[in-house]
Coordinates of C-alpha atoms in Angstrom, one line a residue:
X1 CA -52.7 -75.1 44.0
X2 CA -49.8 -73.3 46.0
X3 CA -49.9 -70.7 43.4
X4 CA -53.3 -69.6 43.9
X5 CA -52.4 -69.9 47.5
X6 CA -50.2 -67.3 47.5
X7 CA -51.4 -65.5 44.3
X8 CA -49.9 -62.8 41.6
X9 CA -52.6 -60.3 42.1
X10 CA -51.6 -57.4 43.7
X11 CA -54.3 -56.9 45.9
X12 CA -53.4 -60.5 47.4
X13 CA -51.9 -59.3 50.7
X14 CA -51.3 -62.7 51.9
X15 CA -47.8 -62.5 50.7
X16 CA -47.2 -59.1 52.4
X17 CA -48.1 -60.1 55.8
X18 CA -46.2 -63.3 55.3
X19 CA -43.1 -61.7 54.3
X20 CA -43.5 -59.2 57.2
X21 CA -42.6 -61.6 60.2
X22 CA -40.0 -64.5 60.9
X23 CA -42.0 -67.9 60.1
X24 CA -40.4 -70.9 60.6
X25 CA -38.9 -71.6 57.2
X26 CA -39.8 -68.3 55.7
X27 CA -37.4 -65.3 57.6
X28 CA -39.0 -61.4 57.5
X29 CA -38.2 -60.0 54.1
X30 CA -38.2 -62.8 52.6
X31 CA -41.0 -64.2 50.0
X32 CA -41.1 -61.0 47.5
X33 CA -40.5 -64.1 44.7
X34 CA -43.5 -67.2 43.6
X35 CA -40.1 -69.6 44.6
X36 CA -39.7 -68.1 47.8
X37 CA -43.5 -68.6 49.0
X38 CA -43.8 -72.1 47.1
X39 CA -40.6 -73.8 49.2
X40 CA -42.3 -72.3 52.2
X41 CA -45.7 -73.8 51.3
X42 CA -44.0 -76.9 50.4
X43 CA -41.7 -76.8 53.9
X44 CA -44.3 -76.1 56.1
X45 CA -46.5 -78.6 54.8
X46 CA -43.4 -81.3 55.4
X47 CA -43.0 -80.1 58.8
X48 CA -46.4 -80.6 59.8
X49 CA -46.4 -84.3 58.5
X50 CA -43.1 -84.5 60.4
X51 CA -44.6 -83.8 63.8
X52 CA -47.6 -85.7 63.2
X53 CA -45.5 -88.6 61.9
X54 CA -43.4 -88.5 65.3
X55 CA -46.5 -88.0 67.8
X56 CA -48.6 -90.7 67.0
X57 CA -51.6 -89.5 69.4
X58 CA -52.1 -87.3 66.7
X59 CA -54.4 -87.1 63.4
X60 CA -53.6 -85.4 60.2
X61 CA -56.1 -85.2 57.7
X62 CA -55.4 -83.6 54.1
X63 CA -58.3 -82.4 52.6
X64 CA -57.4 -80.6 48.9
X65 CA -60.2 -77.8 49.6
X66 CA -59.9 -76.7 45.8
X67 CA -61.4 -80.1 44.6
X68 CA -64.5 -80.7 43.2
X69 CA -65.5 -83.1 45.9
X70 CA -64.1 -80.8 48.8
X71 CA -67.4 -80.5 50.2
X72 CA -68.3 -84.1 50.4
X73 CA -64.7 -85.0 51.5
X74 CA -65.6 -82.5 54.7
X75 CA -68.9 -83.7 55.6
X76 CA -67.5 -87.5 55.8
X77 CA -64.6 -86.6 57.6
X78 CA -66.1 -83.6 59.8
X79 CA -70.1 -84.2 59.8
X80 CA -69.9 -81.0 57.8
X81 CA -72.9 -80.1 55.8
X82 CA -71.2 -80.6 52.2
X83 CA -73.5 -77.7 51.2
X84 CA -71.5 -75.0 53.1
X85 CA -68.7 -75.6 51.3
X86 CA -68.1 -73.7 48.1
X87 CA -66.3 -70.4 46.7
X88 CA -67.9 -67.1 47.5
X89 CA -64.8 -65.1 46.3
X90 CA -64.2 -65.4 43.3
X91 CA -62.0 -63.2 41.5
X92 CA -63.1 -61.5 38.2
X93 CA -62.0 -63.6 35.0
X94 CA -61.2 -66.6 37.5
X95 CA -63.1 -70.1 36.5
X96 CA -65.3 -70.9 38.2

């Protein structure tokens, strides 16, 4: 989900080195608040289906990499081996 993308832990520096630079659709300083990184998320990910939709020699695949069939979704798609797939970071408390 964009939440854990972007994460409330405070060691999650993701949002800090975001916030530092001028993205397209997220200017420097902004993305301090959850709102502020989930239109961005949410932006981005419309942009990218925009430019795909308007240069048809291009591919987008959407795989939801948090899934439970992640892993077999990339080794159809990719030829990946679905057993390198997985999460090797969890943090403490998280489900696994």
């Amino acid at each position: 989900s964009v939440s854990k993308w972007y994460g409330s832990d405070p060691t999650n520096t993701l949002r800090d080195k975001f916030s530092c630079f001028n993205i397209t659709g997220l200017p420097a300083g902004a993305g301090e608040e959850d709102e502020d990184m989930r239109r961005f998320y949410d932006s981005h990910r419309e942009r990218v289906r925009a430019f795909v939709r308007d240069h048809p020699g291009h591919r987008l695949i959407e795989i939801d990499v948090e899934s439970e069939g992640a892993g077999d979704d990339l080794e159809n798609t990719f030829g990946i081996d679905r057993r390198c797939w997985g999460n090797r970071n969890h943090m403490p408390g998280e489900d696994d």
